[in-house]
Coordinates of C-alpha atoms and ligand atoms in Angstrom, one line a residue:
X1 CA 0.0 42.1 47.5
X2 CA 1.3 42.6 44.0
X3 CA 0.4 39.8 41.7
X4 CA 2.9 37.8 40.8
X5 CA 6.0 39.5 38.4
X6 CA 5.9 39.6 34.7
X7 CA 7.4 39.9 31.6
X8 CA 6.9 43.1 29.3
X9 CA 7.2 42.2 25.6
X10 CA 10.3 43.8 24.2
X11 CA 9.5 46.2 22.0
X12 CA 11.1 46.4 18.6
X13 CA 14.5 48.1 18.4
X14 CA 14.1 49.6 15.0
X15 CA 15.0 53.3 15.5
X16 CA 18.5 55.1 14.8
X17 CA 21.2 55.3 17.4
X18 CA 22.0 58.8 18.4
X19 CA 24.9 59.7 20.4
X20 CA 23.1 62.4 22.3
X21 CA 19.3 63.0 23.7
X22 CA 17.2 65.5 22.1
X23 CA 15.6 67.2 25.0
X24 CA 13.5 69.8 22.5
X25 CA 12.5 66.7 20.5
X26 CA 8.2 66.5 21.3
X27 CA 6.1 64.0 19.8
X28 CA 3.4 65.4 17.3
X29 CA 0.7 64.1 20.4
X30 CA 2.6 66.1 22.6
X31 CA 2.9 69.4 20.3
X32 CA -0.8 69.4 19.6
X33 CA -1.7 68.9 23.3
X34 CA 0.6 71.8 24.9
X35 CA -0.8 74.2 22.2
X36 CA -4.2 73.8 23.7
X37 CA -3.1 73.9 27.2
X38 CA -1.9 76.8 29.5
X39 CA 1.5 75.0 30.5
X40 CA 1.8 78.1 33.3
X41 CA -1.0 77.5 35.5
X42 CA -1.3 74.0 35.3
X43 CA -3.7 73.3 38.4
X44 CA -1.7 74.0 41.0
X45 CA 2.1 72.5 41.4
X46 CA 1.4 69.7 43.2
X47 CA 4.8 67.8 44.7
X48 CA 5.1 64.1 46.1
X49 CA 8.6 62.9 47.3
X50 CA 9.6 59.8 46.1
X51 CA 12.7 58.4 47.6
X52 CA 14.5 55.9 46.4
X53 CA 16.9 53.9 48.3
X54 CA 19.5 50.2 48.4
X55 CA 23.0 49.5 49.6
X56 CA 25.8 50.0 47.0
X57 CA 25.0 47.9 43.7
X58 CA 21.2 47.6 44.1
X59 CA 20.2 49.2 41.1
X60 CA 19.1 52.5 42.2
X61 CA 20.7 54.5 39.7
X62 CA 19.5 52.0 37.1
X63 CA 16.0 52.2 38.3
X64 CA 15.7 55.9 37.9
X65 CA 17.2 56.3 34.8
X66 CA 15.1 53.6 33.6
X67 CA 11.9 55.1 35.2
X68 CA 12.1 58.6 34.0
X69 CA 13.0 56.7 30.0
X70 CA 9.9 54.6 30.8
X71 CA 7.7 58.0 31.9
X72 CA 8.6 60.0 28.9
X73 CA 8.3 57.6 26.9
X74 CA 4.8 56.8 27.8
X75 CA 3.2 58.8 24.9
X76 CA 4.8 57.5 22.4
X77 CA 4.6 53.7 23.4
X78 CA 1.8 53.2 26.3
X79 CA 2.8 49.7 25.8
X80 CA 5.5 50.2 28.2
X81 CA 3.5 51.1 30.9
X82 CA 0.2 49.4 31.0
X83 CA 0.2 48.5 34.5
X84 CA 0.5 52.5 35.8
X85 CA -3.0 53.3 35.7
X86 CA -2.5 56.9 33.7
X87 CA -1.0 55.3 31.5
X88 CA -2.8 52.3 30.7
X89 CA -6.4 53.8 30.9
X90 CA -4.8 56.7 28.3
X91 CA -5.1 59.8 30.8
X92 CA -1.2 60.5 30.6
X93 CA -0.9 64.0 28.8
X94 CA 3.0 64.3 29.1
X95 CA 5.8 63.7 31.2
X96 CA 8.9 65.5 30.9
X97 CA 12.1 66.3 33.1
X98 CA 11.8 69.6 35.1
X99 CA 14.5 72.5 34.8
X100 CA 17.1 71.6 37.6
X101 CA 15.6 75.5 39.1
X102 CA 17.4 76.2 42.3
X103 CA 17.1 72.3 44.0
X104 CA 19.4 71.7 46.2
X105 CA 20.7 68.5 45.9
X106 CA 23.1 67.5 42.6
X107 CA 21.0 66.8 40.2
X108 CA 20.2 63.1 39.4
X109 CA 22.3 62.8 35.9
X110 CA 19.5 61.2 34.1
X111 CA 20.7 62.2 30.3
X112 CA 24.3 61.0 30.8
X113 CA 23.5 57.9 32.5
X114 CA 21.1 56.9 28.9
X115 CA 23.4 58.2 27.0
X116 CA 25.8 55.4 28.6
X117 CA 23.4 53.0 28.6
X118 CA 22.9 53.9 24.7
X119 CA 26.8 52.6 23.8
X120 CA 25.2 50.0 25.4
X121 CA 27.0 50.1 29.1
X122 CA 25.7 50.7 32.8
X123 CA 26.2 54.2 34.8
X124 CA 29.0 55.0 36.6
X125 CA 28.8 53.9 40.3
X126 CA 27.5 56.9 42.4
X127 CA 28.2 57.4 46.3
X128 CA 25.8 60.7 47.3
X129 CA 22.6 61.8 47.4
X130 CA 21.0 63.1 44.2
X131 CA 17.5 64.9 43.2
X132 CA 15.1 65.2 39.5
X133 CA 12.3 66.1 38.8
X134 CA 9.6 64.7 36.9
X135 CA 6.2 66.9 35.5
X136 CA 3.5 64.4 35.0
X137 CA 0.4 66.4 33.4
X138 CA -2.9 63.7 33.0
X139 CA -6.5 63.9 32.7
X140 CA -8.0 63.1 36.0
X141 CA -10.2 60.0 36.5
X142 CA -13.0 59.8 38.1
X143 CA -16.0 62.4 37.7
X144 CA -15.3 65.2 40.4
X145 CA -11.6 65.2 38.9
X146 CA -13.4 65.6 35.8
X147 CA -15.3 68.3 36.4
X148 CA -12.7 70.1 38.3
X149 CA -10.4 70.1 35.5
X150 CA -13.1 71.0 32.7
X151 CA -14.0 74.2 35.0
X152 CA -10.1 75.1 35.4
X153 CA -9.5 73.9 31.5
X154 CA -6.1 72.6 33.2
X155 CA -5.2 69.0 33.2
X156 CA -4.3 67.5 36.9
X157 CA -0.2 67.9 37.0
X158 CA 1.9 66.2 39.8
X159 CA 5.2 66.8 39.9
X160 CA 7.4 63.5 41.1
X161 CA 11.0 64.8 42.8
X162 CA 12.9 61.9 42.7
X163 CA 16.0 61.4 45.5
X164 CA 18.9 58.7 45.4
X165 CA 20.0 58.2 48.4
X166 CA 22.4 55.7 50.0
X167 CA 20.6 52.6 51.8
X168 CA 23.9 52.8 54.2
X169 CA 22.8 56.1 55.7
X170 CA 19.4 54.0 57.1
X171 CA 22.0 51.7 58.9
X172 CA 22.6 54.8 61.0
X173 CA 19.3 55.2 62.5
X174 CA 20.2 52.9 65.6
X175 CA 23.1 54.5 66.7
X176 CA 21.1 57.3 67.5
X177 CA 19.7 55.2 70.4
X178 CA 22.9 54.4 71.4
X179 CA 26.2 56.1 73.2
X180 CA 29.3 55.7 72.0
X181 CA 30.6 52.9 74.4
X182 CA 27.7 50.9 74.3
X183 CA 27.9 51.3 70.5
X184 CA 31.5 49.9 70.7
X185 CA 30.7 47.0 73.1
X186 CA 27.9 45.7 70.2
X187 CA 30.1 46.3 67.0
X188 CA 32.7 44.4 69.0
X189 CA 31.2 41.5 69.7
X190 CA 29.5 41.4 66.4
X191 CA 33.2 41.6 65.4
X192 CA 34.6 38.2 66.8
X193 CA 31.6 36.1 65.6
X194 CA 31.8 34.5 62.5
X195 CA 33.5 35.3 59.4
X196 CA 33.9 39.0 61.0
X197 CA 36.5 37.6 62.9
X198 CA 38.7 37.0 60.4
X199 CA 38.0 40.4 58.2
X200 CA 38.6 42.1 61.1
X201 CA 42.3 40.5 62.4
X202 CA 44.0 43.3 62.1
X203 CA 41.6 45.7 63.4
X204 CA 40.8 43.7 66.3
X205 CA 44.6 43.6 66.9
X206 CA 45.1 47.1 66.8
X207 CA 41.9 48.0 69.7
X208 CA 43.8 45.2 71.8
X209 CA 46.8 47.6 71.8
X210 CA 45.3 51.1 72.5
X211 CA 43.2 51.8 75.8
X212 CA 40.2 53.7 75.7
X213 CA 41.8 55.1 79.0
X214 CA 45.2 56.0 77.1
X215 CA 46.1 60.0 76.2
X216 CA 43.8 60.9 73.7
X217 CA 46.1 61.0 70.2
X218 CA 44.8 62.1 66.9
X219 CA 47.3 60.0 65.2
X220 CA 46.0 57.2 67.2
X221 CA 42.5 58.0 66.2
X222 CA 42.9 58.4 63.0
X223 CA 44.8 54.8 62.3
X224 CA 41.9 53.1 63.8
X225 CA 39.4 54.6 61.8
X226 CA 41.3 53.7 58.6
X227 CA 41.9 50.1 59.9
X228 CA 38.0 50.0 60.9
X229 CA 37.4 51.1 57.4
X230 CA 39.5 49.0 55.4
X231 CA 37.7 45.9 57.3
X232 CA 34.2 47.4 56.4
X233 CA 35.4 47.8 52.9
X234 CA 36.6 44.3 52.8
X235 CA 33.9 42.9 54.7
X236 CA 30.9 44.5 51.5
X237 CA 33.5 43.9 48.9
X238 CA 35.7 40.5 49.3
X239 CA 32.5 38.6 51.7
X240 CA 29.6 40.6 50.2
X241 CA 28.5 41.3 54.1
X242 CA 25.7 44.5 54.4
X243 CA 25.2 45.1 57.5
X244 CA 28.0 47.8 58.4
X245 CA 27.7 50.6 60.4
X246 CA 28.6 53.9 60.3
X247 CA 27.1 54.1 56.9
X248 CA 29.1 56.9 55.8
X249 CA 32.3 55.6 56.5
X250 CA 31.6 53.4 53.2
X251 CA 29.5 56.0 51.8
X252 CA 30.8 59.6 52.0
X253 CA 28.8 61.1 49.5
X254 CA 31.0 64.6 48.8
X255 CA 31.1 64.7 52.9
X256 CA 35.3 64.2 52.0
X257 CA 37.6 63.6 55.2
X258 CA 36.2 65.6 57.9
X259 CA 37.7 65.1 61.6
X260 CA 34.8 63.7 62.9
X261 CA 34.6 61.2 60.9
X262 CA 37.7 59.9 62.3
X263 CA 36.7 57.2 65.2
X264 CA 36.1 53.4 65.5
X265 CA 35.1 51.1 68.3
X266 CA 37.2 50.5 71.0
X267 CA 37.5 47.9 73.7
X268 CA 35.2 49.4 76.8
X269 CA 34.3 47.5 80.0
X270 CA 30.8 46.9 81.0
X271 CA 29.2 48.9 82.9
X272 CA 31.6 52.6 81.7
X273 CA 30.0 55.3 79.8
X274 CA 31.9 57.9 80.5
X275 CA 35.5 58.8 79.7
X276 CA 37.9 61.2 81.7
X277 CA 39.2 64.2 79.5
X278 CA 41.9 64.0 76.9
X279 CA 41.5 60.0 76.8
X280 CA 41.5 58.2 73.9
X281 CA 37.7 57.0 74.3
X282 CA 36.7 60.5 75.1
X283 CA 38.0 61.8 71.8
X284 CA 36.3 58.8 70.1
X285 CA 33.1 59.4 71.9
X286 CA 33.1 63.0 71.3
X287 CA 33.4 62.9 67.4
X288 CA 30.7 59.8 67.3
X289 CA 28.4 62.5 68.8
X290 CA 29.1 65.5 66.5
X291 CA 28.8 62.1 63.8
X292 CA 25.1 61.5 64.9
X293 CA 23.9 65.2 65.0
X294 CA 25.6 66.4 61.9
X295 CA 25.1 63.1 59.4
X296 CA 22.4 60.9 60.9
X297 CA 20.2 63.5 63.1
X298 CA 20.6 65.7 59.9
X299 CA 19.9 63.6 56.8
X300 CA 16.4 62.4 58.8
X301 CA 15.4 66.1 59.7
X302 CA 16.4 67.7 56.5
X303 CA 15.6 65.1 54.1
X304 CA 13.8 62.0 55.2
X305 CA 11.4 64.0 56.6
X306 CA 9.6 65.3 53.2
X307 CA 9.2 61.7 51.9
X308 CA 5.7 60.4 51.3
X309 CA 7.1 57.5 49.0
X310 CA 9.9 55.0 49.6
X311 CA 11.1 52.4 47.5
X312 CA 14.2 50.4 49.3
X313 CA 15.7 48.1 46.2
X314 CA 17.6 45.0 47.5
X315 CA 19.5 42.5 45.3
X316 CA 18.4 39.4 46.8
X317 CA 19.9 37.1 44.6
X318 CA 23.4 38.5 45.1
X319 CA 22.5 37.8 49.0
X320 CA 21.2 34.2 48.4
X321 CA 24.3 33.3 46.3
X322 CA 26.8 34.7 48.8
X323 CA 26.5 32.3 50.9
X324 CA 24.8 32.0 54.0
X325 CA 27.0 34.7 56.1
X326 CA 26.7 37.4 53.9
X327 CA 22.3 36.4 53.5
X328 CA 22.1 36.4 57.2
X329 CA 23.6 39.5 57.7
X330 CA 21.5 41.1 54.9
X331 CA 18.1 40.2 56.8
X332 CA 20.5 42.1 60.0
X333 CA 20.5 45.4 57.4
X334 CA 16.8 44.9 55.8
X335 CA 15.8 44.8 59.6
X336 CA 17.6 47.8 60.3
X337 CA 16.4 49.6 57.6
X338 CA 13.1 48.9 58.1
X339 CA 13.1 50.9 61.7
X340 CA 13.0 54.1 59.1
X341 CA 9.3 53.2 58.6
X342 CA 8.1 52.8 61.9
X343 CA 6.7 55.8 63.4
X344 CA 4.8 54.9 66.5
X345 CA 5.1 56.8 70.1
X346 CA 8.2 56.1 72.0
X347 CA 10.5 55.2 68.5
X348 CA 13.7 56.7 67.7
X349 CA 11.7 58.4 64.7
X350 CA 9.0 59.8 66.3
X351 CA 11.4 62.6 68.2
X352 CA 13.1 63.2 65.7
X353 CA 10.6 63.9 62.5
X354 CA 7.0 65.3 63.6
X355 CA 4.5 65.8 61.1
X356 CA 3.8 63.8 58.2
X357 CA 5.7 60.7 57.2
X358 CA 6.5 57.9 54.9
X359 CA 2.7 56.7 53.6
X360 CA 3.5 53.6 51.2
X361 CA 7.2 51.8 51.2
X362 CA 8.0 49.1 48.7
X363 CA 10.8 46.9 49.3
X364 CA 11.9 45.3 45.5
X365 CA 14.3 42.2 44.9
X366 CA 15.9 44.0 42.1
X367 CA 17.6 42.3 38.6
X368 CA 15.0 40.0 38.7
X369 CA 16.2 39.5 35.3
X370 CA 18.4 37.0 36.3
X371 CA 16.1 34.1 37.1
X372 CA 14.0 32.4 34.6
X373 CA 10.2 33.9 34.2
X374 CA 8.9 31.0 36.6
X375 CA 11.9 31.9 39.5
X376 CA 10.7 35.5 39.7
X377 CA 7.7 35.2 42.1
X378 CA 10.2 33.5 44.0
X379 CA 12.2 35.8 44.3
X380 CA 9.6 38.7 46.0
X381 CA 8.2 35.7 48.3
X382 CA 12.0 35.5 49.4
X383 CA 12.6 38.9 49.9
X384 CA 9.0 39.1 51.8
X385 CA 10.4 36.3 54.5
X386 CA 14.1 37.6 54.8
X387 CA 12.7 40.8 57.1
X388 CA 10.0 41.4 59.8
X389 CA 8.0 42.8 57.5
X390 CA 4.6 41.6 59.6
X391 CA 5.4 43.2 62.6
X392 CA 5.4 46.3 60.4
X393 CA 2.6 46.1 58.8
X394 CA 0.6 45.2 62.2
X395 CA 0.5 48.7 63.1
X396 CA -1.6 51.5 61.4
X397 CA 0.8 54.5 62.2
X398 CA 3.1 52.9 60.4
X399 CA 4.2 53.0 56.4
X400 CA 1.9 51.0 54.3
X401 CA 4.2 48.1 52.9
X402 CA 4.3 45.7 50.0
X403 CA 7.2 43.4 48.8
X404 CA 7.8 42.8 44.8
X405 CA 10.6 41.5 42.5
X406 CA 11.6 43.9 39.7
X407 CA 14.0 44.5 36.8
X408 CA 14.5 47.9 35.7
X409 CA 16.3 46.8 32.3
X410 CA 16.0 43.6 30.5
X411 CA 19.0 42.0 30.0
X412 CA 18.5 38.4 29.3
X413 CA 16.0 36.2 27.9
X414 CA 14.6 33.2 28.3
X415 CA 16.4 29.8 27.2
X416 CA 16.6 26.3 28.6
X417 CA 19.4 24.1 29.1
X418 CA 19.6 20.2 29.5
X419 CA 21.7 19.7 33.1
X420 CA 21.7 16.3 33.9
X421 CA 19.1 14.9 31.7
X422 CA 16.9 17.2 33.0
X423 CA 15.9 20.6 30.4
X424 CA 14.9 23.6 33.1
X425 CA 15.1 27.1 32.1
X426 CA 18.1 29.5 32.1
X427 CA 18.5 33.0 31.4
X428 CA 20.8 33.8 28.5
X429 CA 22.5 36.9 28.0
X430 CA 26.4 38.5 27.2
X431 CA 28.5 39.3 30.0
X432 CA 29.6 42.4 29.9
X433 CA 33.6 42.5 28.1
X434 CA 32.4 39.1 26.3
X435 CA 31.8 38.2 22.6
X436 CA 29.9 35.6 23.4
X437 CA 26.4 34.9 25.7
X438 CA 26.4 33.0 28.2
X439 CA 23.7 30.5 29.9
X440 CA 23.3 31.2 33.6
X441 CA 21.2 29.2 35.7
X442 CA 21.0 29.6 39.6
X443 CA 18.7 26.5 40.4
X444 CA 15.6 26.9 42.3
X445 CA 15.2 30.0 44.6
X446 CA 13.7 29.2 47.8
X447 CA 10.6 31.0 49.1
X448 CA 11.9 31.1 52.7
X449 CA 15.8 31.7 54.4
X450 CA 17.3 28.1 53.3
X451 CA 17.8 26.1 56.6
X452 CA 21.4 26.3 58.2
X453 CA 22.5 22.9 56.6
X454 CA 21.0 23.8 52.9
X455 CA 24.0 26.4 52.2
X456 CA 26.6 25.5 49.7
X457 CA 29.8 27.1 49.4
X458 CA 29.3 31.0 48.7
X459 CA 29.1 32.6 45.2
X460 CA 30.3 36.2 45.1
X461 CA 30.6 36.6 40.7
X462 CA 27.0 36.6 39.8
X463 CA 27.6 37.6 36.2
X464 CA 26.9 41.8 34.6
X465 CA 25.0 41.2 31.6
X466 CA 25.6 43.9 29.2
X467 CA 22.3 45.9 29.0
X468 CA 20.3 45.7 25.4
X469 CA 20.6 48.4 22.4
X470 CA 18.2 51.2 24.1
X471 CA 17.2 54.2 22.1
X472 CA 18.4 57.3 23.9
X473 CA 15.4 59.6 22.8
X474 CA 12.6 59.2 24.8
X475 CA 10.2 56.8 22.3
X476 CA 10.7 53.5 22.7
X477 CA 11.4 53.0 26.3
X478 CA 13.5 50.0 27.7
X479 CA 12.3 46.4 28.5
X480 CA 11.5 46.2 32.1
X481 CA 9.6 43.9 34.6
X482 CA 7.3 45.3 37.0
X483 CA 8.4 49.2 37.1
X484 CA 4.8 49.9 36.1
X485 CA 3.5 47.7 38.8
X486 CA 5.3 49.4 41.4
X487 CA 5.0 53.4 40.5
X488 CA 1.2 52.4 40.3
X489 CA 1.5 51.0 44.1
X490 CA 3.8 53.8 44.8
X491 CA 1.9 56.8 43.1
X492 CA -0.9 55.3 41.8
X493 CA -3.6 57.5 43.8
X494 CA -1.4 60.4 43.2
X495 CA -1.8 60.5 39.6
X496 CA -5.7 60.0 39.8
Ligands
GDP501 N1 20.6 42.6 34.6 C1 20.4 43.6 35.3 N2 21.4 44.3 35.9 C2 21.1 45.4 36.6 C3 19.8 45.9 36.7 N3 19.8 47.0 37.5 C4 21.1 47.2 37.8 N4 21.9 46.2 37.3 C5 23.3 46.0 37.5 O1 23.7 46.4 38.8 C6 24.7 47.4 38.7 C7 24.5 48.4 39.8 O2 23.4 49.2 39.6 P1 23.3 50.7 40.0 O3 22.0 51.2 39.6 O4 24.5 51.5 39.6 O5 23.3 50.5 41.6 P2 23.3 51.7 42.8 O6 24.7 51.6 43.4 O7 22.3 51.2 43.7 O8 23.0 53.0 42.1 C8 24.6 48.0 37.3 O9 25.8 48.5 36.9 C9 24.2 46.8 36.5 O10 25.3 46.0 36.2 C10 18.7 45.2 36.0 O11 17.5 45.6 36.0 N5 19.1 44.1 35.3
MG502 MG1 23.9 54.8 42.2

C-alpha cells in the first residue's frame, strides 16, 4: 500500500519565461557527466513498457507531460522527485527524451503540450494512441550493480517507452466473449434501465422500427450507428456516464469512418444467434466481427501485449460529484477494465496474449488537487472500494496491484473557509477564463460507495483550475503530488 498522499513543496518560480524549449540546453552536471561516459554503449538498451491509460479527461496527457518535465528535471532539482528511489538516493545520471527513431506510433507531443502549459493553459484534448521515449542513465544500487557497472565503466540505462492510450478501448475486452446478438440483448437492457432510458429515446425508438430479420440496408445501418453514437456521446458528455461500449465508437483515434464501424444493437429474441443472409442483423453481426478482430483482437496482440507496466488514471471525484448514476456506472467500467489484468487459464486474455504480461498495475484517483491535503487519502481509499480490486489481487498470475491518489500539476492551494460557523479547509485556485480565484470546497469524501439514500442531486461543472506559471525548460519541474510515489511503485526495481 502506498502511504498516505502528500504535498510537494512548490518550488520557487524565479526563472525567465521562454516561449519555446531548449532541447540542446544541458545542465553543467550533465555536460561534465556525458564527457566521461561512453553515451554509445551504455550497458545494454534495456526497454520497459509503461502504459498509460483513463477514459476521456482523466489526465493522461497531463500526467505524461508532467512526468517526462519531472524526469528531466531531476538533475537540476532532485527535490522534485525524492520519493523515486534514483533520484532521491542521488544515483540519477540523466534523463532525456529519445529521438522519435522509426517508432511506430505518433509520437507523444511532449514539447508542445509544455509549451501550452507554459502560457499557462492545459493540452489540447487527444483521441489516439501515442508513444515517447524516455533514456534514464543511473548509477546502480546495490554492490553486484556496482561492480558490474565499474568493470563495464557504463552507468545502468533503462529506457522507459511511454504509450497513451484510450481507457475506452479496455471496455472492449468483453465483447470478445460475446456474439453479436447476445451482445445486443445486454446493451439493450442496460439501455431501458435508469437514466439510459431516457438518453437513449430516440435510439430505442428507432431499433423498435427496424427488424433484425428485415433486408439488410446500408442506409439503415448506418442511421443506427449514428443514433447509437449520438446517445453514447450524450450519455459521457451531458450525464457524465463511463461505461459505454464499443470504445471506439467514442474514441476513433485516426481509425476515421470505416464501414465496419457502422453497426449498433438491435432488438434480437432469446434464444437466436444466427441471422439468415442479406438481413439486417446479419450485416450488423458481420461488421461487429471484423470490429473485434481488427480493433479489439488487434490493439491486445499488437500492443497490450509488450506492457510490463500499467497505470489506469481515473477522476474519481468527477464520478463522486456526478451523481450517483454516473459513480455506479464508473465502478461498471473500472470493473471492466480491470479484466485486462487478469491473466489466469481459461480468461479471455489468456488466448489471446501468451507470454509475458502486465507485472505491476496502479490504478490513481487523479487531480487530487482538488480536495484539501486532509481529503486526499480519502480519495485513494475511495477509488480502492469503487472496484473488485481483491479478487484481483487474490491470485498470483495476476498483475500486482496498488491503488493511490495523485495530481500531476498543482493547481490550487490550501485555504479555509468559514461555512456555517464551522472553518474547514478548501482549495483555492482561478478557474480557467477568470480574473479572479475561486474557493471550492466539495465536503467530505467518503472512503466507501455512499449508500443509495446518501446521493444529492448530481454535479457535472467540477471547476478547470488554470495550471501555475511552469518553466518550459527542463529545471524546475512542476508541483505535483505523488508522481514520484507511483513511478517508484511502477519502475522502481527497474531503475535499481
Ligand atoms: N487541477 C488539475 N487538473 C488536471 C490535472 N490533470 C489533468 N487536469 C485537468 O483535466 C483535463 C484533462 O486532462 P488530460 O490529460 O487532457 O486528459 P486525457 O484525456 O486523459 O489525456 C486537463 O485539461 C485539466 O484541466 C491535475 O493534476 N490537476
Ligand atoms: Mg489525452
Amino acid at each position: 500500500m502506498l502511504p498516505v498522499p502528500r504535498k510537494n513543496a512548490r518550488g520557487a518560480m524565479g526563472f525567465k519565461m521562454s516561449s519555446f524549449v531548449n532541447l540542446s540546453w544541458l545542465s553543467p552536471i550533465f555536460a561534465q557527466a556525458s564527457e566521461r561516459l561512453n553515451l554509445g554503449e551504455l550497458a545494454g538498451g534495456a526497454t520497459v513498457w509503461l502504459a498509460v491509460t483513463g477514459l476521456s479527461r482523466s489526465g493522461k496527457t497531463v500526467f505524461i507531460t508532467s512526468l517526462i518535465h519531472n524526469l528531466l528535471s531531476c538533475a537540476h532539482n532532485p527535490n522534485r522527485m525524492p520519493l523515486l528511489g534514483v533520484v532521491g538516493e542521488r544515483r540519477l545520471i540523466a534523463a532525456t527524451v529519445e529521438g522519435a527513431g522509426a517508432n511506430r506510433l505518433p509520437r507523444f507531443a511532449y514539447l508542445s503540450n509544455i509549451e501550452k502549459m507554459a502560457i499557462p493553459d492545459w493540452p489540447a484534448r487527444t483521441a489516439d494512441i501515442s508513444e515517447i521515449g524516455i533514456e534514464m542513465r543511473f548509477a546502480p544500487a546495490g554492490t553486484l550493480g556496482k561492480l558490474l557497472s565499474g568493470i563495464t565503466g557504463s552507468p545502468a540505462s533503462l529506457t522507459i517507452r511511454i504509450v497513451d492510450y484510450p481507457g475506452e478501448w479496455l471496455l472492449d475486452l468483453p465483447l470478445l466473449a460475446q456474439g453479436y446478438a447476445e451482445w445486443s440483448r445486454a446493451t439493450l437492457r442496460s439501455l431501458r434501465k435508469g437514466v439510459r432510458a431516457e438518453i437513449a429515446r430516440d435510439f430505442l425508438g428507432f431499433v423498435a422500427e427496424h427488424r433484425a430479420d428485415a433486408t439488410a440496408s446500408e442506409e439503415v445501418a448506418k442511421q443506427a450507428h449514428d443514433r447509437y453514437c449520438a446517445y453514447l456521446l450524450e450519455a459521457r458528455d451531458r450525464h457524465g456516464l463511463s461505461f459505454l461500449q464499443p470504445g471506439r465508437f467514442l474514441c476513433r483515434g485516426t481509425l476515421g469512418e470505416v464501414p465496419y464501424l457502422w453497426f449498433a444493437p438491435l432488438e434480437i429474441a432469446e434464444g437466436v444467434d444466427t441471422f439468415a443472409p442479406h438481413t439486417l442483423g446479419a450485416l450488423m453481426a458481420e461488421r461487429f466481427e471484423v470490429y473485434k478482430r481488427e480493433q479489439v483482437a488487434r490493439f491486445y496482440q499488437d500492443h497490450f501485449r509488450q506492457y510490463s507496466r500499467q497505470i489506469v488514471l481515473v477522476d474519481v471525484l468527477r464520478a463522486l460529484l456526478a451523481g450517483r448514476d454516473a459513480f455506479d456506472d464508473t465502478r461498471l467500467a473500472l470493473d471492466a477494465m480491470l479484466e485486462s489484468f487478469r491473466y489466469g487459464h481459461g480468461g479471455i486474455l489468456s488466448k489471446l496474449l501468451l507470454g509475458p504480461h502486465i507485472d505491476k498495475v496502479l490504478f490513481a484517483a487523479t487531480k487530487a488537487d482538488h480536495v484539501p491535503d486532509i481529503q486526499r487519502d480519502h480519495l485513494a481509499a475511495l477509488l480502492r472500494n469503487m472496484a473488485a480490486f481483491p479478487a484481483l489481487e487474490l491470485r498470483s498470475s495476476n498483475a500486482q496491484l496498488d491503488v493511490t491518489a495523485l495530481a500531476s500539476v498543482i493547481s490550487t492551494a490550501e485555504d479555509t473557509q468559514e461555512i456555517d460557523g464551522q472553518r474547514l479547509q478548501v482549495v483555492v485556485g482561478r478557474p480557467v477564463g477568470s480574473k479572479t480565484q475561486s474557493k471550492f470546497f466539495v465536503g467530505n469524501v467518503p472512503i466507501r460507495p455512499p449508500r443509495a439514500d446518501a446521493w444529492g442531486s448530481p454535479f457535472l461543472n467540477v471547476p478547470v483550475f488554470e495550471p501555475p506559471a511552469i518553466d518550459p525548460s527542463p529545471v524546475d519541474g512542476i508541483a505535483h503530488i505523488n508522481l514520484d510515489l507511483a513511478l517508484e511503485f511502477l519502475l522502481g526495481d527497474r531503475l535499481r
